[in-house]
CSV table of C-alpha atoms in Angstrom, one decimal:
chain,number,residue,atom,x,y,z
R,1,UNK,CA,80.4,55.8,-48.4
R,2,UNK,CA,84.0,54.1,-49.1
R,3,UNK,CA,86.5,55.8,-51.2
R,4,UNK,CA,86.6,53.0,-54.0
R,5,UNK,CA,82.7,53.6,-54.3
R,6,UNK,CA,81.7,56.5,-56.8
R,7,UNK,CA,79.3,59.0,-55.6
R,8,UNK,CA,75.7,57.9,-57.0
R,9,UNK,CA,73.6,60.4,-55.2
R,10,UNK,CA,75.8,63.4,-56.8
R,11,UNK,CA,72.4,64.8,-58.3
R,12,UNK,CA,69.8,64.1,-55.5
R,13,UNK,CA,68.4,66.8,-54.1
R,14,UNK,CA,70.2,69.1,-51.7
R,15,UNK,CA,70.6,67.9,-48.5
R,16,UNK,CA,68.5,64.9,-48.7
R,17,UNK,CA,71.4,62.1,-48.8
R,18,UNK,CA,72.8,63.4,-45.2
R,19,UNK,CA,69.2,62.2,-44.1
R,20,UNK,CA,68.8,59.4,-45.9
R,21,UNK,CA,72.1,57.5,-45.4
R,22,UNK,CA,71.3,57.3,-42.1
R,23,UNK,CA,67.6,56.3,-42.0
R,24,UNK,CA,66.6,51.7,-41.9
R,25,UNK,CA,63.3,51.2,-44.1
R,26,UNK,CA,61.8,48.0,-43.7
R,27,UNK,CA,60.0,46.2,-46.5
R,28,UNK,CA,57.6,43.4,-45.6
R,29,UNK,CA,57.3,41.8,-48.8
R,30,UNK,CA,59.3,41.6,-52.2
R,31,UNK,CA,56.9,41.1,-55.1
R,32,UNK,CA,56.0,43.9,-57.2
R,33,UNK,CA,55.6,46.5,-54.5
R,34,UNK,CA,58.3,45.2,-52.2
R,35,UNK,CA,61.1,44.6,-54.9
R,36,UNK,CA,60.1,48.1,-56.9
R,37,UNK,CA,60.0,50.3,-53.3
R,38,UNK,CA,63.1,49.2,-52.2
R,39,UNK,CA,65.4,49.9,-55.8
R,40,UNK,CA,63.8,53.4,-55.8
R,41,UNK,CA,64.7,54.0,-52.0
R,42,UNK,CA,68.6,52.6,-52.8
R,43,UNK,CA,68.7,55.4,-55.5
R,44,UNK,CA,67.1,57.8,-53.2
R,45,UNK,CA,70.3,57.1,-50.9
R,46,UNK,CA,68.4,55.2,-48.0
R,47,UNK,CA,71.4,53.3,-45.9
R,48,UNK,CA,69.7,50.3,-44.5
R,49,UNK,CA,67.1,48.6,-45.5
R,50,UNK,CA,65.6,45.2,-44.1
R,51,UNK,CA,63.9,42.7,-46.2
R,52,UNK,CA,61.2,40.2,-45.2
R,53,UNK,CA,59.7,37.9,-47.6
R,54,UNK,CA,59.6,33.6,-47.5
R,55,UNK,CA,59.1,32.9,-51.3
R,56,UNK,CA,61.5,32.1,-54.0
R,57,UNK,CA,61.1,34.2,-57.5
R,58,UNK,CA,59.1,32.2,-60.2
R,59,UNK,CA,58.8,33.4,-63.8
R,60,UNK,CA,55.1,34.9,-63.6
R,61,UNK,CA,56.9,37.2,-61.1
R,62,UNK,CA,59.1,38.6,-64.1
R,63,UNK,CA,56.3,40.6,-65.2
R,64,UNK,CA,56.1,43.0,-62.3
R,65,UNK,CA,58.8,42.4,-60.1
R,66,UNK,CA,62.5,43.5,-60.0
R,67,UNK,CA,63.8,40.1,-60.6
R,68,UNK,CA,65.7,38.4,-63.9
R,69,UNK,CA,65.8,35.3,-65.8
R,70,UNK,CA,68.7,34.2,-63.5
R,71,UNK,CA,66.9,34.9,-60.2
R,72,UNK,CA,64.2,32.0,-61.0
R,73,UNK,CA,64.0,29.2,-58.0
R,74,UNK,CA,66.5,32.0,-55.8
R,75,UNK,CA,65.1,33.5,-52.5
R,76,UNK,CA,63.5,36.5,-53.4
R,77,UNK,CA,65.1,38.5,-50.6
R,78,UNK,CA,68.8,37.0,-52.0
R,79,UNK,CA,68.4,37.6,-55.0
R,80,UNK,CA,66.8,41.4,-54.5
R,81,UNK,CA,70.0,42.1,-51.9
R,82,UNK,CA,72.2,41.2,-55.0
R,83,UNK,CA,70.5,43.5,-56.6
R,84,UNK,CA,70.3,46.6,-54.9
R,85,UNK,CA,74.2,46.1,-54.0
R,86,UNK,CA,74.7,46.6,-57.2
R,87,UNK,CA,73.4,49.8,-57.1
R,88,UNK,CA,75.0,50.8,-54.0
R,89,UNK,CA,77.6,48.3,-52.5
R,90,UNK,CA,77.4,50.5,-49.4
R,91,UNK,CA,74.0,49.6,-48.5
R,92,UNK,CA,73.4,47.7,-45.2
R,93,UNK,CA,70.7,44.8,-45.7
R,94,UNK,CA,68.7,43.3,-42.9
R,95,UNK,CA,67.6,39.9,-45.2
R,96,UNK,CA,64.8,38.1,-43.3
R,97,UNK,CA,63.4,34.7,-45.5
R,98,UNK,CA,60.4,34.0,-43.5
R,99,UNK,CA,56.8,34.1,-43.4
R,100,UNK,CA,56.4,37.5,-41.1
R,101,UNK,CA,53.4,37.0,-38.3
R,102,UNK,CA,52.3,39.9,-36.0
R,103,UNK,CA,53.9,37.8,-33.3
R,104,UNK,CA,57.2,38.7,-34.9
R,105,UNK,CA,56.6,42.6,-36.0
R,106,UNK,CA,58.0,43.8,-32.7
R,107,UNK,CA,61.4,41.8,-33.3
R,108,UNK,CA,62.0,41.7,-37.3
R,109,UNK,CA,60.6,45.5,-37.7
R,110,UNK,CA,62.8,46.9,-34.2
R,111,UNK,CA,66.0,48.6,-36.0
R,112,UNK,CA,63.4,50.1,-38.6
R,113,UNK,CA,62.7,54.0,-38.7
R,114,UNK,CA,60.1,53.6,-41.0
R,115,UNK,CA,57.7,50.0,-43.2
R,116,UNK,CA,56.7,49.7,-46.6
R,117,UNK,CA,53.8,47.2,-46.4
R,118,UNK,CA,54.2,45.0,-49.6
R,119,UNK,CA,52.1,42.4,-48.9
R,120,UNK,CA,49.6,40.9,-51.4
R,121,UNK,CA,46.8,39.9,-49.2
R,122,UNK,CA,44.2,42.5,-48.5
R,123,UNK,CA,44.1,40.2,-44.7
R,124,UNK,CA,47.4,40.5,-44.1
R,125,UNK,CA,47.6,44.0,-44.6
R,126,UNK,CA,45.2,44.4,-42.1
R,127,UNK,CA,46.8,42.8,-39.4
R,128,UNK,CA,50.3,44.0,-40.7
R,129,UNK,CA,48.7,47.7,-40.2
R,130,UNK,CA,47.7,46.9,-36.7
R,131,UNK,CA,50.9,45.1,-35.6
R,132,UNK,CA,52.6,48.1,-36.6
R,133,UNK,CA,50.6,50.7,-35.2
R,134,UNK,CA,50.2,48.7,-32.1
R,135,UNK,CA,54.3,48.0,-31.7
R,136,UNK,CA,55.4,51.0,-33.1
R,137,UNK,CA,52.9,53.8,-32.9
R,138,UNK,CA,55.4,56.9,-33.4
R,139,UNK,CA,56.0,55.6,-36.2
R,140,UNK,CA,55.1,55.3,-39.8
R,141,UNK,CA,53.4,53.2,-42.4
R,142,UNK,CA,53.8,53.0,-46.0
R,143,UNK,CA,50.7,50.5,-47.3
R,144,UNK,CA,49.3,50.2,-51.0
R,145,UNK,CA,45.9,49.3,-51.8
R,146,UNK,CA,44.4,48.7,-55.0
R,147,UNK,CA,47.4,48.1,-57.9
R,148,UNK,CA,45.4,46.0,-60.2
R,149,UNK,CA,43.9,46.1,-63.8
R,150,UNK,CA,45.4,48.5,-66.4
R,151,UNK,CA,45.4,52.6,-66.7
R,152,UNK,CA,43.3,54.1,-65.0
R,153,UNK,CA,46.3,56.4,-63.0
R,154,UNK,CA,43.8,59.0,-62.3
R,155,UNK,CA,42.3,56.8,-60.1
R,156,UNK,CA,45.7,56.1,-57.7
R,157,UNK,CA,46.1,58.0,-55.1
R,158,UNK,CA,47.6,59.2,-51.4
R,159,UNK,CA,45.6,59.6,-48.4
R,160,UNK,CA,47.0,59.7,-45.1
R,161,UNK,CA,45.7,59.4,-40.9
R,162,UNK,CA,48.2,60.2,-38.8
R,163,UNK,CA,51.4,57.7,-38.9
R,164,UNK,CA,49.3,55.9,-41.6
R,165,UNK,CA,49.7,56.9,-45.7
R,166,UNK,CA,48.0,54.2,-47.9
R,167,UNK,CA,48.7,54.4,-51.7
R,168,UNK,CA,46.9,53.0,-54.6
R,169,UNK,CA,43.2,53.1,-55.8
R,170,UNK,CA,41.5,51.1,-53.3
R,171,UNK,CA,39.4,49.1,-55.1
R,172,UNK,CA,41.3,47.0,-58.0
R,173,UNK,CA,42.0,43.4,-57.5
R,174,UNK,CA,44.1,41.1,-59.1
R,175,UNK,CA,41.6,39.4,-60.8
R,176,UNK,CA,42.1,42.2,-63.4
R,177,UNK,CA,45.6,41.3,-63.6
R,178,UNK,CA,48.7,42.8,-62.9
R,179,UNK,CA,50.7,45.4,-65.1
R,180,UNK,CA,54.0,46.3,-64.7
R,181,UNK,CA,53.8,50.3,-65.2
R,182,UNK,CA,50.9,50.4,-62.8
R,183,UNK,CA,52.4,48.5,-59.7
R,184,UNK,CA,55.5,50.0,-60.4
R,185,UNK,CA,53.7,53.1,-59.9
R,186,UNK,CA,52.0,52.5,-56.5
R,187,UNK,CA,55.4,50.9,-55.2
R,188,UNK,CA,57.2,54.1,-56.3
R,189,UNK,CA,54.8,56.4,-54.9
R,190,UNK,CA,54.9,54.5,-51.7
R,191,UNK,CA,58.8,54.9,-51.9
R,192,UNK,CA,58.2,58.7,-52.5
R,193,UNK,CA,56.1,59.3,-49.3
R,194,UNK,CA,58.7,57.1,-47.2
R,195,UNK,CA,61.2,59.3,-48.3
R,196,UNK,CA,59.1,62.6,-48.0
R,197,UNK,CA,58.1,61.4,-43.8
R,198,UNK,CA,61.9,60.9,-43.8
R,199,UNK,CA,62.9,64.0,-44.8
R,200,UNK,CA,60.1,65.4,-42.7
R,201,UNK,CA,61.8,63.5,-39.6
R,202,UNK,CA,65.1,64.0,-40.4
R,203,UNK,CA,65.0,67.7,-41.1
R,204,UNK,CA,64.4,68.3,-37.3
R,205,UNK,CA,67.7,66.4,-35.9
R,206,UNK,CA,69.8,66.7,-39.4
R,207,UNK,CA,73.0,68.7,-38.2
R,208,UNK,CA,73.3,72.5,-39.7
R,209,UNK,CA,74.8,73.2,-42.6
R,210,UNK,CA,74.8,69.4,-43.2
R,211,UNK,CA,76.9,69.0,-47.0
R,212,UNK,CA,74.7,70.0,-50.3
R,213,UNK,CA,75.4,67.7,-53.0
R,214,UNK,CA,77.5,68.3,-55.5
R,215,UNK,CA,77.7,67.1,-59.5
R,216,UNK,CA,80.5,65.1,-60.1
R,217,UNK,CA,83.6,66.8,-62.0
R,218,UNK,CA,82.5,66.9,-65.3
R,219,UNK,CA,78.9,65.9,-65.3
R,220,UNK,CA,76.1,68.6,-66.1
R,221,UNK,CA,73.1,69.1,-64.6
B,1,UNK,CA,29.3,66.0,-35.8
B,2,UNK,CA,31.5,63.1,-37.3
B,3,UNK,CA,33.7,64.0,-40.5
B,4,UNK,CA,34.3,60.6,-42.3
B,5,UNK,CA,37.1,61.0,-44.9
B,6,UNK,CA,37.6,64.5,-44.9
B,7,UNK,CA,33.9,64.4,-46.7
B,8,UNK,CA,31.0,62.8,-45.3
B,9,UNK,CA,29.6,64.5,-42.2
B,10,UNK,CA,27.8,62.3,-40.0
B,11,UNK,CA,25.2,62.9,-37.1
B,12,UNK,CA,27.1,61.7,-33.6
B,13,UNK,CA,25.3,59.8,-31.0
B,14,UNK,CA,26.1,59.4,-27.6
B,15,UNK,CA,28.0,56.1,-27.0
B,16,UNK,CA,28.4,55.7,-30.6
B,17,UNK,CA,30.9,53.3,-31.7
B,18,UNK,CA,33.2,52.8,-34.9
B,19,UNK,CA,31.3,50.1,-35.7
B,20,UNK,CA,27.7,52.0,-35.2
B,21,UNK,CA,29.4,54.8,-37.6
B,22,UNK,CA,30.7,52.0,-39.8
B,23,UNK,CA,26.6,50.4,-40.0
B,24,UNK,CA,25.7,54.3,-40.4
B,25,UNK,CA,27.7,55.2,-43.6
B,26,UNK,CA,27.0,51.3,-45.0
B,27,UNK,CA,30.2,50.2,-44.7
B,28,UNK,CA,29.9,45.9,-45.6
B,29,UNK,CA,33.3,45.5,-46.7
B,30,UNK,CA,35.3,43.8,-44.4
B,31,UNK,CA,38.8,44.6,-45.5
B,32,UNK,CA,39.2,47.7,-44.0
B,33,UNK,CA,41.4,49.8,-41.8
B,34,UNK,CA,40.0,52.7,-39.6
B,35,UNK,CA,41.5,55.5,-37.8
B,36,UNK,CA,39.9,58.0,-35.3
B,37,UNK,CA,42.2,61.0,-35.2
B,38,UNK,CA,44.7,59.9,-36.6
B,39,UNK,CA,44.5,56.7,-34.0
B,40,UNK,CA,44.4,53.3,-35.8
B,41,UNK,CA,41.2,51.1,-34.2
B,42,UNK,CA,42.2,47.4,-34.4
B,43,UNK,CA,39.7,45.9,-35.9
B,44,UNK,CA,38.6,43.8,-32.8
B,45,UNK,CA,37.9,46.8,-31.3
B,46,UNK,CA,35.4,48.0,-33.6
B,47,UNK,CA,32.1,47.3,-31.7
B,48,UNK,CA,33.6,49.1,-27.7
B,49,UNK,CA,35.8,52.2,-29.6
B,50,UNK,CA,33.7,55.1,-28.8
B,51,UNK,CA,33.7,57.7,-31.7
B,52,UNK,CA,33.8,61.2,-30.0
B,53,UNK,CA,31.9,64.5,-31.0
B,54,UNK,CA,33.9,66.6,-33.4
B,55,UNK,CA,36.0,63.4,-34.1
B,56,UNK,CA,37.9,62.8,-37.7
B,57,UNK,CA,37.4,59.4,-38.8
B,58,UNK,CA,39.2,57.7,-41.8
B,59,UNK,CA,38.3,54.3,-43.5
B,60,UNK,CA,40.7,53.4,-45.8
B,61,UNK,CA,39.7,50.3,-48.3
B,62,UNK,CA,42.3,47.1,-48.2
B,63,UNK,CA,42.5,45.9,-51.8
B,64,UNK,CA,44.2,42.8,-52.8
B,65,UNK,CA,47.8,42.7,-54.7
B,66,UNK,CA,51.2,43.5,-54.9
């Protein structure tokens, strides 16, 4: 972190931002799940991240997505990197505008510890899955599944198979439309795990006695 | 002895294949993913990926959105 930035991740929890900082989390996608993962893993302290996504934001996108009036007709991933500086002008971005193939997982996806899948597709998270697995098989997958309709939170859920963890309900499709609360949800929980496997990760080459963080002068827990 | 999900527990066969497991349990959705322990089977491979005895097999359901 430079000195002219304030610490933001005074209150995260203990020992976590050591890990973090130094961890690259690729997101294939930027809509709701992309652009919603990726804010929750800035605050979470996560150092790089690389974007992938070819579209530009339109307004229907406003409704789920992490984008503003302003952003209409930008690249998604510009406009997103704008945003998540200002959060954390430390971050290191990876912005990729293109349509990602499995051809080019191996290349894009290299730096990357860890992928959020954010795709929209129910195909191309398929092949996404196994264009990861297949290039990178120590390594893990964040998907969602099934982020549609309205309510019904009992129904989201985690399940995981080895390097695999797949979040949502499964069975919703956007047909039923698309809410903000409940997307944001799925994205956030997909942010949570990739920060849990992380953690899990990190915990086994973090130095000792790596810094606990501390409040800021003057600001309560 | 198959366990599908962490539920269903299937009868094995020899030479039984994800795909034979997959026709077993009913599976006709196509947008799938599948692991056998904890190995992710590309889908091409469905029909020639032997299922082993005692294995742990997870089909996760690939919903559209995000």
């Amino acid at each position: 972190m430079s000195d002219l930035t304030p610490n933001i991740f005074g209150r995260n929890a203990p020992g976590s931002t050591a890990i973090l900082s130094e961890a690259t989390v690729a997101v294939a996608g930027c809509g709701g799940l992309g652009s919603n993962a990726a804010v929750a893993l800035v605050r979470a302290g996560v150092g790089t991240l690389i974007l992938v996504d070819p579209d530009v934001v339109e307004a229907s996108n406003l409704n789920r997505q992490h984008f503003f009036q302003a952003d209409i007709g930008r690249p998604k991933v510009e406009a997103l990197a704008d945003h998540l500086w200002a959060i954390n002008p430390d971050l290191q971005l990876e912005l990729h505008r293109l349509t990602l193939t499995r051809e080019l997982v191996p290349t894009v996806f290299a730096a990357a510890d860890l992928l959020i899948e954010a795709f929209d597709r129910a195909e191309s998270k398929q092949w996404l899955i196994e264009a990861w697995c297949r290039a990178f098989p120590q390594k893990t997958i964040v998907c969602a599944s099934g982020v549609s309709g309205l309510g019904n939170s009992e129904a989201i859920k985690v399940r995981r198979a080895g390097k695999l963890v797949l979040c949502g309900d499964e069975r919703s499709e956007p047909s039923e439309g698309l809410c903000s609360a409940r997307v944001a949800v799925v994205a956030n929980l997909q942010a949570n795990c990739a920060i849990e496997e992380l953690i899990k990760a990190g915990r086994g080459v973090a130095p000792a006695g790596a810094p606990v963080e501390a409040p800021r002068d003057g600001e309560s827990r | 002895m198959v366990l599908v999900n962490n539920r269903d527990r299937v009868d094995w066969q020899p030479g039984m294949t994800v795909q034979d497991l997959l026709d077993k349990m009913g599976y006709s959705y196509v947008l799938i993913t599948v692991t056998v322990d904890d190995a992710l089977v590309a889908k091409e491979d469905y029909a020639s990926f032997p299922v082993p005895d005692g294995a742990a097999v997870t089909v996760f359901h690939l919903a559209h959105g995000g």
